[in-house]
Amino acid sequence: MSGMRIHPLRLDGRGQEEKREEIRRVFHQTFSLDEELFQHLHGERAWYEKAIPLRHPLIFYFGHTATFFTNKFLVAGLIDTRIDPELEAIFAVGVDEMSWDDLDETHYDWPPVERVRAYRNRVREMVDGVISRLPLDLPISWDSPWWAVLMGIEHENIHIETSSVLMRQLPLERVRPVAAFTPETLDHSDEWPQNRLLPVAGGQVRLGKAEDDPHYGWDNEYGSHVQNLEPFAASRFLVSNGEFRAFVDDGGYRDARWWSSEGDEWRRYTGAEHPTFWVRSPGGWRLRLIAEERPLPWSWPVEVNYHEAAAFCRWKSAQTGIPLRLPSEDEWRRLRDLSALPDNDGWGELAPAQIGLAYGASPCPVDRHRHGEFFDVVGNVWQWTETPIYPFEGFRVHPYYDDFTVPTFDQRHNLIKGGSFISLGNESQKEARYAFRRHFFQHAGFRYVQSSNALPETPVYESDVAVAQYCHFHYGPDYFGVANYPQAMAELALDCWGIAPWNAPSTLAVPWDAAVLPSPSGRGR
């Protein structure tokens, strides 16, 4: 038995200096674990070759997590100078592709690995210094400058997970094993547990963090959502590779009947015929892990995107005559509540699931970790839901990271729940809410439900039409009787200064940038 690789932080504690040293320890552990992950890369090409066309090469993510600390510390006022402005611009923003064919063909002049490594060392020293000197009051609150420190740590946890997925997608010759990420010992059995539906009692679920919650949270976790659920049934296990194989063998990837219109477009564009981490070989199916291939363990959970999971549910509904679908976020939460598992800071030295690298850097059999009547309610692999991410009542953006969640409130990013074998920190919390585009691959699988509960209507936070109208209001001609905003503001300012608008005959004898403008009081500035 084992605990999570890095014990999760809380916002409270018994004393300031004890908490300061705890944060310092977790920062260094997380920063170092990320660097250990990148030891998987074998040869220079591995750093600069894209694992998939939709994402940056891994050199970006090696620099990105470090520049995040610098950029957010500047926003929070914790530092007042940059370390390397060029790198902090190059590594500032990642890629969230709009669709599977939204190829990023921009040319980037990526820096040498050693320059990025040296930059990370400077950032490590800078963050350690901030932790040493920053006044600390407990509990740490949303408004505390310490929030930027915790935000940087949790951001690194996210990229440890997503970078490990990209490494699984690199050619095998570009990676090598790393001891800190040794996979689960493989069970060579061709057997897998037979799945079945079990009843789930109805009841009320309450989601959302209060502002005084003792756990760090991203902005989308705060607020309140309450829902009453009717009884439903859920699969006892996550869908295993063995269970999913029947869909593959039945030609499910070649039959448009099982796919949504969006999913079918993805299927036809990519030519997918099986899960992305399955590898055909003369000796039979194999499974690609971070740095190796193994004979495919049929008892492990299948790892797929949302489209594949939803197509399987439609296919299995036709096979069984039972209407099946993916659970909603609320239905997953009902399973989580009934499991009686404490939140992650209450797990102690014995992780109750395949999570946080407690038992290996890979999934494990779906019948190993029991949580009440069900298995893998948390951990092993993330679980796709039918719920696109949306803001809870009371949602507000955090000023240090105003674009963390808002761009995903588009009904195109579905929530995944429960965490995976590599999930650390906030990712393993009960209230965690992470969402990805439906074609995106993560260490993610699914379970299915039979349910009469209506899927929640997720409100559109900001539609494409609304954004287009805002742009038109700001930069276009008059529309719906609303004047062009920048022009109207400029004319008000010019009128205030007593200057003719730019479309009037100019009375100035000098260029605009050389003019000495009169102040409203008539005095020069």
Coordinates of C-alpha atoms in Angstrom, one line a residue:
M1 CA 0.0 0.0 0.0
S2 CA 1.1 3.5 -0.6
G3 CA 0.1 7.2 -0.4
M4 CA -0.1 9.8 -3.1
R5 CA 3.4 10.8 -4.4
I6 CA 2.8 14.4 -3.1
H7 CA 0.5 15.0 -0.2
P8 CA -2.2 17.6 -1.1
L9 CA -2.0 21.1 0.5
R10 CA -4.7 22.7 2.6
L11 CA -5.3 26.5 3.0
D12 CA -5.3 26.3 6.7
G13 CA -2.8 25.0 9.3
R14 CA -1.5 25.2 12.8
G15 CA 1.1 27.9 12.3
Q16 CA 2.4 30.3 9.7
E17 CA 6.0 29.0 9.5
E18 CA 4.9 25.3 9.4
K19 CA 2.6 26.1 6.5
R20 CA 5.3 28.2 4.8
E21 CA 7.7 25.2 4.9
E22 CA 4.9 22.8 3.8
I23 CA 4.2 25.0 0.7
R24 CA 8.0 25.2 0.0
R25 CA 8.2 21.4 0.2
V26 CA 5.3 20.8 -2.1
F27 CA 6.5 23.4 -4.6
H28 CA 9.9 21.8 -4.9
Q29 CA 8.4 18.3 -5.1
T30 CA 6.0 19.3 -7.9
F31 CA 8.6 21.3 -9.8
S32 CA 11.1 18.4 -9.6
L33 CA 8.5 15.8 -10.5
D34 CA 7.7 17.7 -13.7
E35 CA 11.4 17.8 -14.6
E36 CA 11.6 14.1 -13.9
L37 CA 8.7 13.5 -16.3
F38 CA 10.7 15.2 -19.1
Q39 CA 13.6 12.8 -18.6
H40 CA 11.4 10.4 -20.7
L41 CA 12.4 12.4 -23.8
H42 CA 15.1 10.6 -25.7
G43 CA 17.2 12.7 -28.1
E44 CA 16.9 16.3 -29.2
R45 CA 14.1 15.6 -31.7
A46 CA 11.8 14.4 -28.9
W47 CA 11.7 18.0 -27.5
Y48 CA 10.8 19.7 -30.8
E49 CA 8.7 17.1 -32.6
K50 CA 5.0 17.5 -32.2
A51 CA 3.3 14.5 -30.6
I52 CA 0.1 15.4 -32.4
P53 CA -0.4 18.2 -34.9
L54 CA -2.9 20.0 -32.6
R55 CA -0.4 20.7 -29.8
H56 CA 2.9 22.4 -29.3
P57 CA 6.1 20.3 -29.1
L58 CA 7.1 19.3 -25.5
I59 CA 9.8 22.0 -25.3
F60 CA 6.9 24.5 -24.9
Y61 CA 5.4 22.7 -21.9
F62 CA 8.9 22.4 -20.3
G63 CA 9.1 26.2 -20.3
H64 CA 5.5 27.0 -19.9
T65 CA 5.0 25.8 -16.3
A66 CA 8.0 27.9 -15.2
T67 CA 7.1 31.1 -17.0
F68 CA 3.6 30.7 -15.5
F69 CA 5.1 31.4 -12.1
T70 CA 6.9 34.5 -13.3
N71 CA 3.9 35.9 -15.2
K72 CA 1.4 35.3 -12.4
F73 CA 3.8 36.7 -9.8
L74 CA 4.0 39.9 -11.8
V75 CA 0.3 40.1 -11.9
A76 CA 0.0 39.5 -8.2
G77 CA 2.7 42.1 -7.4
L78 CA 5.1 39.5 -5.9
I79 CA 7.9 40.5 -8.2
D80 CA 8.5 43.6 -10.2
T81 CA 11.0 42.5 -12.9
R82 CA 11.1 39.7 -15.5
I83 CA 13.7 37.0 -15.5
D84 CA 13.8 36.4 -19.3
P85 CA 11.2 38.5 -21.2
E86 CA 11.8 36.6 -24.5
L87 CA 11.1 33.2 -22.9
E88 CA 8.2 34.5 -20.9
A89 CA 6.6 35.6 -24.2
I90 CA 7.3 32.5 -26.1
F91 CA 6.0 30.2 -23.4
A92 CA 3.1 32.3 -22.2
V93 CA 0.1 30.7 -24.0
G94 CA -0.6 27.2 -25.0
V95 CA -2.9 25.7 -27.6
D96 CA -6.6 24.9 -27.2
E97 CA -7.5 23.8 -30.7
M98 CA -11.1 24.5 -31.8
S99 CA -11.4 21.2 -33.6
W100 CA -9.5 18.1 -34.7
D101 CA -8.6 19.8 -38.0
D102 CA -7.5 23.1 -36.5
L103 CA -3.9 22.6 -37.2
D104 CA -1.3 25.0 -35.7
E105 CA 1.2 25.5 -38.4
T106 CA 2.8 28.6 -37.0
H107 CA 6.6 28.5 -37.0
Y108 CA 8.2 29.1 -33.7
D109 CA 11.9 29.6 -33.1
W110 CA 12.1 27.4 -30.0
P111 CA 15.0 27.9 -27.7
P112 CA 17.6 25.2 -26.8
V113 CA 16.7 22.8 -24.0
E114 CA 19.6 23.9 -21.9
R115 CA 18.5 27.5 -22.0
V116 CA 15.1 26.5 -20.8
R117 CA 16.6 24.3 -18.1
A118 CA 18.7 27.2 -16.9
Y119 CA 15.6 29.4 -16.9
R120 CA 13.7 26.8 -14.8
N121 CA 16.6 26.9 -12.2
R122 CA 16.2 30.7 -12.0
V123 CA 12.5 30.4 -11.5
R124 CA 12.9 27.8 -8.8
E125 CA 15.2 30.1 -6.9
M126 CA 12.9 33.1 -7.4
V127 CA 9.8 31.2 -6.2
D128 CA 11.7 29.8 -3.2
G129 CA 12.7 33.4 -2.3
V130 CA 9.1 34.6 -2.5
I131 CA 8.0 31.8 -0.3
S132 CA 10.6 32.8 2.2
R133 CA 9.8 36.5 2.5
L134 CA 6.1 36.8 1.7
P135 CA 4.0 37.6 4.9
L136 CA 1.6 34.7 5.5
D137 CA -1.8 34.8 7.2
L138 CA -3.9 31.7 7.7
P139 CA -6.1 30.5 6.2
I140 CA -4.9 31.5 2.8
S141 CA -7.8 33.1 0.9
W142 CA -8.8 33.8 -2.7
D143 CA -7.6 37.4 -2.2
S144 CA -4.2 36.5 -0.7
P145 CA -1.0 37.0 -2.8
W146 CA -0.2 33.4 -1.7
W147 CA -3.0 32.3 -4.1
A148 CA -0.5 33.0 -7.0
V149 CA 2.0 30.6 -5.4
L150 CA -0.6 27.8 -5.0
M151 CA -2.0 28.5 -8.5
G152 CA 1.5 27.9 -10.0
I153 CA 1.8 24.6 -8.1
E154 CA -1.6 23.4 -9.2
H155 CA -1.0 24.6 -12.8
E156 CA 2.2 22.4 -12.8
N157 CA 0.1 19.5 -11.6
I158 CA -2.2 19.9 -14.6
H159 CA 0.7 19.9 -17.0
I160 CA 2.4 16.9 -15.5
E161 CA -0.8 15.0 -16.5
T162 CA -1.3 16.5 -19.9
S163 CA 2.4 16.3 -20.8
S164 CA 2.4 12.6 -19.9
V165 CA -0.4 12.1 -22.4
L166 CA 1.6 13.8 -25.2
M167 CA 4.5 11.5 -24.3
R168 CA 2.3 8.5 -24.9
Q169 CA 1.6 10.0 -28.3
L170 CA 5.2 10.4 -29.4
P171 CA 6.9 7.7 -31.5
L172 CA 8.2 5.1 -29.1
E173 CA 11.8 5.7 -30.1
R174 CA 11.5 9.3 -28.8
V175 CA 11.0 8.2 -25.2
R176 CA 12.7 6.0 -22.6
P177 CA 11.6 4.7 -19.2
V178 CA 12.1 6.7 -16.0
A179 CA 12.1 5.0 -12.6
A180 CA 9.8 7.7 -11.0
F181 CA 7.1 6.8 -13.5
T182 CA 7.2 3.0 -13.5
P183 CA 3.9 1.5 -14.7
E184 CA 1.7 -1.0 -12.9
T185 CA 2.9 -4.6 -13.0
L186 CA 1.1 -6.2 -15.9
D187 CA -1.3 -9.0 -15.4
H188 CA -1.0 -11.1 -18.5
S189 CA -4.5 -12.7 -18.1
D190 CA -6.8 -12.5 -21.0
E191 CA -9.8 -12.2 -18.6
W192 CA -11.7 -9.1 -17.5
P193 CA -14.5 -8.7 -15.1
Q194 CA -18.0 -8.9 -16.5
N195 CA -19.7 -5.5 -16.1
R196 CA -23.3 -5.0 -14.9
L197 CA -25.6 -2.3 -13.9
L198 CA -26.2 -1.6 -10.2
P199 CA -28.9 0.6 -8.7
V200 CA -28.1 4.0 -7.4
A201 CA -30.4 5.6 -4.8
G202 CA -31.8 9.0 -5.8
G203 CA -31.2 12.0 -3.7
Q204 CA -29.9 15.5 -3.7
V205 CA -26.4 16.5 -4.7
R206 CA -24.8 19.8 -3.8
L207 CA -21.8 20.9 -5.8
G208 CA -19.5 24.0 -5.4
K209 CA -17.1 25.4 -3.0
A210 CA -17.7 28.1 -0.4
E211 CA -15.2 30.9 -0.2
D212 CA -13.9 29.5 3.1
D213 CA -13.3 26.0 1.8
P214 CA -10.0 24.7 3.1
H215 CA -8.8 23.4 -0.3
Y216 CA -7.4 25.4 -3.2
G217 CA -9.8 25.7 -6.1
W218 CA -9.9 27.0 -9.6
D219 CA -12.6 29.6 -10.3
N220 CA -15.1 27.2 -11.8
E221 CA -15.4 25.3 -8.5
Y222 CA -16.8 28.2 -6.5
G223 CA -20.5 29.0 -6.2
S224 CA -23.4 26.6 -5.8
H225 CA -25.3 24.0 -7.7
V226 CA -28.1 21.8 -6.2
Q227 CA -29.9 19.1 -8.0
N228 CA -32.4 16.4 -7.0
L229 CA -31.8 13.1 -8.8
E230 CA -34.2 10.2 -9.4
P231 CA -32.9 6.7 -8.8
F232 CA -30.7 5.4 -11.7
A233 CA -28.3 2.6 -12.4
A234 CA -24.6 2.7 -13.2
S235 CA -22.1 0.2 -14.4
R236 CA -20.2 -1.4 -11.5
F237 CA -16.9 -1.0 -13.2
L238 CA -15.3 1.4 -15.6
V239 CA -15.5 0.0 -19.2
S240 CA -12.5 -2.3 -19.6
N241 CA -10.5 -2.9 -22.7
G242 CA -12.1 -6.3 -22.9
E243 CA -15.6 -4.9 -22.7
F244 CA -14.8 -2.2 -25.3
R245 CA -13.2 -4.8 -27.7
A246 CA -16.6 -6.1 -28.6
F247 CA -17.5 -2.7 -30.1
V248 CA -14.2 -2.7 -32.1
D249 CA -14.7 -6.2 -33.3
D250 CA -18.2 -5.5 -34.3
G251 CA -17.1 -2.7 -36.6
G252 CA -18.2 0.1 -34.4
Y253 CA -15.6 2.5 -35.7
R254 CA -16.9 1.9 -39.3
D255 CA -20.6 2.3 -38.5
A256 CA -21.9 5.9 -38.5
R257 CA -25.1 4.8 -36.7
W258 CA -23.3 4.9 -33.4
W259 CA -21.7 8.3 -33.7
S260 CA -23.1 11.8 -33.2
S261 CA -22.7 14.2 -36.1
E262 CA -19.7 15.8 -34.4
G263 CA -18.2 12.5 -33.5
D264 CA -18.7 11.1 -37.0
E265 CA -16.9 14.1 -38.5
W266 CA -14.0 13.3 -36.1
R267 CA -14.1 9.6 -36.9
R268 CA -14.0 10.2 -40.7
Y269 CA -11.4 12.9 -40.5
T270 CA -9.0 10.9 -38.4
G271 CA -9.7 7.5 -39.9
A272 CA -9.8 6.0 -36.3
E273 CA -10.5 2.3 -36.2
H274 CA -9.7 1.6 -32.5
P275 CA -8.7 3.5 -29.3
T276 CA -5.7 5.7 -29.8
F277 CA -3.4 3.9 -27.3
W278 CA -4.2 0.4 -28.7
V279 CA -1.4 -0.7 -31.1
R280 CA -1.9 -3.5 -33.7
S281 CA 1.0 -5.9 -33.9
P282 CA 1.5 -9.4 -35.5
G283 CA 1.4 -10.9 -32.1
G284 CA -1.9 -9.2 -31.1
W285 CA -3.1 -6.0 -29.6
R286 CA -0.6 -4.0 -27.5
L287 CA -1.1 -1.0 -25.2
R288 CA 1.0 2.1 -25.5
L289 CA 2.0 3.6 -22.1
I290 CA 4.2 6.6 -21.5
A291 CA 7.5 5.0 -22.5
E292 CA 6.7 1.4 -23.5
E293 CA 4.3 -1.0 -25.2
R294 CA 2.9 -4.0 -23.5
P295 CA 0.5 -6.8 -24.4
L296 CA -2.9 -5.2 -24.1
P297 CA -4.3 -5.8 -20.5
W298 CA -8.0 -6.5 -21.1
S299 CA -8.9 -5.9 -17.4
W300 CA -7.6 -2.3 -17.5
P301 CA -10.0 0.6 -18.3
V302 CA -10.2 1.6 -21.9
E303 CA -8.9 5.1 -22.6
V304 CA -10.9 7.0 -25.2
N305 CA -12.2 10.5 -26.0
Y306 CA -15.8 11.5 -25.4
H307 CA -16.9 10.7 -29.0
E308 CA -15.7 7.1 -28.7
A309 CA -17.3 6.7 -25.2
A310 CA -20.7 8.0 -26.4
A311 CA -20.6 5.8 -29.5
F312 CA -20.0 2.7 -27.4
C313 CA -23.0 3.6 -25.2
R314 CA -25.2 3.9 -28.3
W315 CA -23.9 0.6 -29.6
K316 CA -24.3 -1.2 -26.3
S317 CA -27.9 0.2 -26.0
A318 CA -28.7 -1.5 -29.3
Q319 CA -27.1 -4.7 -28.2
T320 CA -28.8 -4.9 -24.8
G321 CA -32.1 -3.1 -25.4
I322 CA -31.3 -0.9 -22.4
P323 CA -30.9 2.8 -23.0
L324 CA -27.4 3.7 -21.9
R325 CA -25.5 6.9 -21.8
L326 CA -22.6 8.6 -20.0
P327 CA -23.4 10.0 -16.6
S328 CA -23.9 13.6 -16.0
E329 CA -21.7 15.5 -13.6
D330 CA -24.5 15.3 -11.0
E331 CA -24.8 11.6 -11.4
W332 CA -21.1 11.1 -11.0
R333 CA -21.3 13.2 -7.9
R334 CA -24.0 11.0 -6.5
L335 CA -21.8 8.0 -6.9
R336 CA -19.0 10.0 -5.2
D337 CA -21.2 10.9 -2.3
L338 CA -22.4 7.4 -1.8
S339 CA -18.9 6.0 -1.8
A340 CA -18.3 7.6 1.6
L341 CA -14.7 8.5 0.5
P342 CA -13.3 11.5 2.3
D343 CA -11.7 14.3 0.3
N344 CA -8.1 13.8 -0.8
D345 CA -6.5 15.4 2.3
G346 CA -8.3 12.7 4.4
W347 CA -6.7 9.7 2.7
G348 CA -3.6 9.6 4.9
E349 CA -0.8 7.3 3.9
L350 CA -3.0 4.8 2.1
A351 CA -4.5 6.1 -1.2
P352 CA -7.9 4.4 -1.7
A353 CA -7.5 4.4 -5.5
Q354 CA -5.1 4.3 -8.4
I355 CA -4.4 8.0 -8.1
G356 CA -1.5 10.4 -7.5
L357 CA 1.1 7.9 -8.7
A358 CA 0.5 6.0 -5.5
Y359 CA 0.7 2.6 -7.1
G360 CA 2.3 3.2 -10.5
A361 CA 2.3 5.4 -13.6
S362 CA -0.5 3.5 -15.5
P363 CA -4.0 2.3 -15.1
C364 CA -4.7 -1.0 -13.2
P365 CA -7.5 -3.6 -13.4
V366 CA -11.0 -2.1 -13.0
D367 CA -11.9 -4.5 -10.2
R368 CA -9.1 -3.6 -7.8
H369 CA -10.2 -0.5 -5.9
R370 CA -13.7 -0.8 -4.5
H371 CA -15.6 2.2 -3.3
G372 CA -18.9 1.0 -1.8
E373 CA -20.8 -1.1 -4.3
F374 CA -18.8 0.4 -7.2
F375 CA -15.2 0.3 -8.3
D376 CA -13.0 3.3 -9.4
V377 CA -15.5 6.0 -8.5
V378 CA -12.2 8.0 -8.2
G379 CA -8.9 7.3 -9.8
N380 CA -7.5 4.8 -12.4
V381 CA -8.6 7.0 -15.3
W382 CA -10.8 10.1 -15.6
Q383 CA -14.4 9.6 -16.4
W384 CA -16.1 11.4 -19.3
T385 CA -19.5 12.9 -18.5
E386 CA -22.4 14.2 -20.7
T387 CA -22.1 17.6 -19.0
P388 CA -20.4 20.5 -20.8
I389 CA -18.7 22.7 -18.2
Y390 CA -20.8 25.8 -17.1
P391 CA -20.5 28.3 -14.3
F392 CA -22.2 27.7 -11.0
E393 CA -24.4 30.3 -9.5
G394 CA -22.1 32.8 -7.9
F395 CA -19.2 32.2 -10.3
R396 CA -16.6 34.9 -10.6
V397 CA -13.3 35.1 -12.4
H398 CA -10.0 35.1 -10.4
P399 CA -8.1 38.3 -11.4
Y400 CA -4.8 36.4 -11.5
Y401 CA -6.0 34.0 -14.2
D402 CA -9.0 35.5 -16.0
D403 CA -9.0 33.1 -18.9
F404 CA -8.6 29.8 -17.1
T405 CA -12.3 28.7 -17.4
V406 CA -14.3 31.4 -19.3
P407 CA -13.1 30.3 -22.8
T408 CA -14.4 26.8 -22.1
F409 CA -18.0 27.9 -21.3
D410 CA -18.9 27.2 -25.0
Q411 CA -20.7 23.9 -24.7
R412 CA -17.8 22.3 -26.5
H413 CA -15.8 21.2 -23.4
N414 CA -17.2 18.3 -21.5
L415 CA -16.4 17.6 -17.9
I416 CA -14.2 14.7 -16.8
K417 CA -14.4 13.6 -13.2
G418 CA -12.6 11.4 -10.6
G419 CA -8.9 11.9 -11.5
S420 CA -6.4 9.4 -13.0
F421 CA -3.4 7.4 -11.9
I422 CA -1.2 10.5 -12.2
S423 CA -3.6 13.1 -10.8
L424 CA -2.2 15.2 -8.0
G425 CA -3.3 18.1 -5.8
N426 CA -6.5 19.8 -6.8
E427 CA -7.1 17.2 -9.6
S428 CA -7.9 14.6 -7.0
Q429 CA -10.4 16.7 -5.0
K430 CA -14.1 15.9 -4.8
E431 CA -15.0 19.4 -6.1
A432 CA -12.5 19.4 -9.0
R433 CA -13.9 20.4 -12.4
Y434 CA -11.8 19.9 -15.5
A435 CA -13.2 20.0 -19.0
F436 CA -11.7 19.2 -22.4
R437 CA -12.9 19.3 -26.0
R438 CA -14.7 16.2 -26.9
H439 CA -12.1 15.0 -29.3
F440 CA -9.3 15.5 -26.8
F441 CA -7.3 12.5 -25.4
Q442 CA -6.5 12.4 -21.7
H443 CA -5.9 9.4 -19.4
A444 CA -9.7 9.1 -19.6
G445 CA -12.3 6.4 -19.8
F446 CA -15.9 6.1 -18.8
R447 CA -18.7 4.2 -17.1
Y448 CA -22.3 4.1 -18.4
V449 CA -25.7 4.7 -16.7
Q450 CA -29.3 3.9 -17.3
S451 CA -31.1 7.0 -16.2
S452 CA -34.4 8.9 -16.5
N453 CA -32.8 12.0 -15.1
A454 CA -32.9 14.8 -17.6
L455 CA -29.5 16.1 -18.6
P456 CA -29.0 19.6 -17.2
E457 CA -29.4 22.5 -19.6
T458 CA -26.0 24.2 -19.5
P459 CA -26.4 27.9 -20.2
V460 CA -24.3 29.5 -22.9
Y461 CA -22.0 31.9 -21.0
E462 CA -20.8 33.7 -24.1
S463 CA -21.9 32.6 -27.6
D464 CA -20.1 33.1 -30.9
V465 CA -22.9 35.3 -32.0
A466 CA -22.6 37.5 -28.9
V467 CA -18.9 37.8 -29.3
A468 CA -19.3 38.7 -33.0
Q469 CA -21.8 41.4 -32.0
Y470 CA -19.4 42.8 -29.3
C471 CA -16.7 43.0 -32.0
H472 CA -19.1 44.8 -34.3
F473 CA -20.1 47.3 -31.6
H474 CA -16.5 48.0 -30.9
Y475 CA -15.0 48.0 -34.3
G476 CA -17.8 48.2 -36.9
P477 CA -20.2 50.9 -38.0
D478 CA -23.4 51.8 -36.0
Y479 CA -25.5 48.7 -35.4
F480 CA -28.9 48.3 -33.7
G481 CA -28.6 52.0 -32.9
V482 CA -25.4 51.5 -30.9
A483 CA -22.6 53.8 -32.0
N484 CA -19.1 52.5 -32.6
Y485 CA -17.8 52.4 -29.1
P486 CA -14.1 53.4 -29.5
Q487 CA -15.1 56.1 -32.0
A488 CA -17.7 57.5 -29.7
M489 CA -15.3 57.5 -26.7
A490 CA -12.6 59.2 -28.8
E491 CA -15.0 61.9 -29.9
L492 CA -16.1 62.5 -26.3
A493 CA -12.4 62.9 -25.3
L494 CA -11.7 65.1 -28.3
D495 CA -14.7 67.3 -27.5
C496 CA -13.5 67.5 -23.9
W497 CA -10.1 68.7 -25.0
G498 CA -11.6 71.0 -27.6
I499 CA -10.1 69.3 -30.6
A500 CA -11.9 68.6 -33.9
P501 CA -12.6 64.9 -34.7
W502 CA -10.2 63.2 -37.1
N503 CA -12.8 63.2 -39.9
A504 CA -13.0 67.0 -39.7
P505 CA -10.5 69.3 -41.5
S506 CA -7.3 69.4 -39.5
T507 CA -6.2 72.7 -38.0
L508 CA -3.0 71.3 -36.6
A509 CA 0.2 72.4 -38.2
V510 CA 2.2 69.5 -36.6
P511 CA 1.8 65.8 -36.6
W512 CA -0.5 64.2 -33.9
D513 CA 2.4 62.7 -32.1
A514 CA 4.2 66.0 -31.9
A515 CA 1.2 68.2 -30.9
V516 CA 1.1 69.8 -27.4
L517 CA -2.6 69.3 -26.5
P518 CA -4.3 71.9 -24.4
S519 CA -5.7 70.7 -21.1
P520 CA -9.5 71.2 -20.3
S521 CA -8.5 74.1 -18.1
G522 CA -6.6 75.7 -21.0
R523 CA -3.2 75.0 -19.5
G524 CA -0.6 72.9 -21.3
R525 CA 0.3 69.6 -19.6

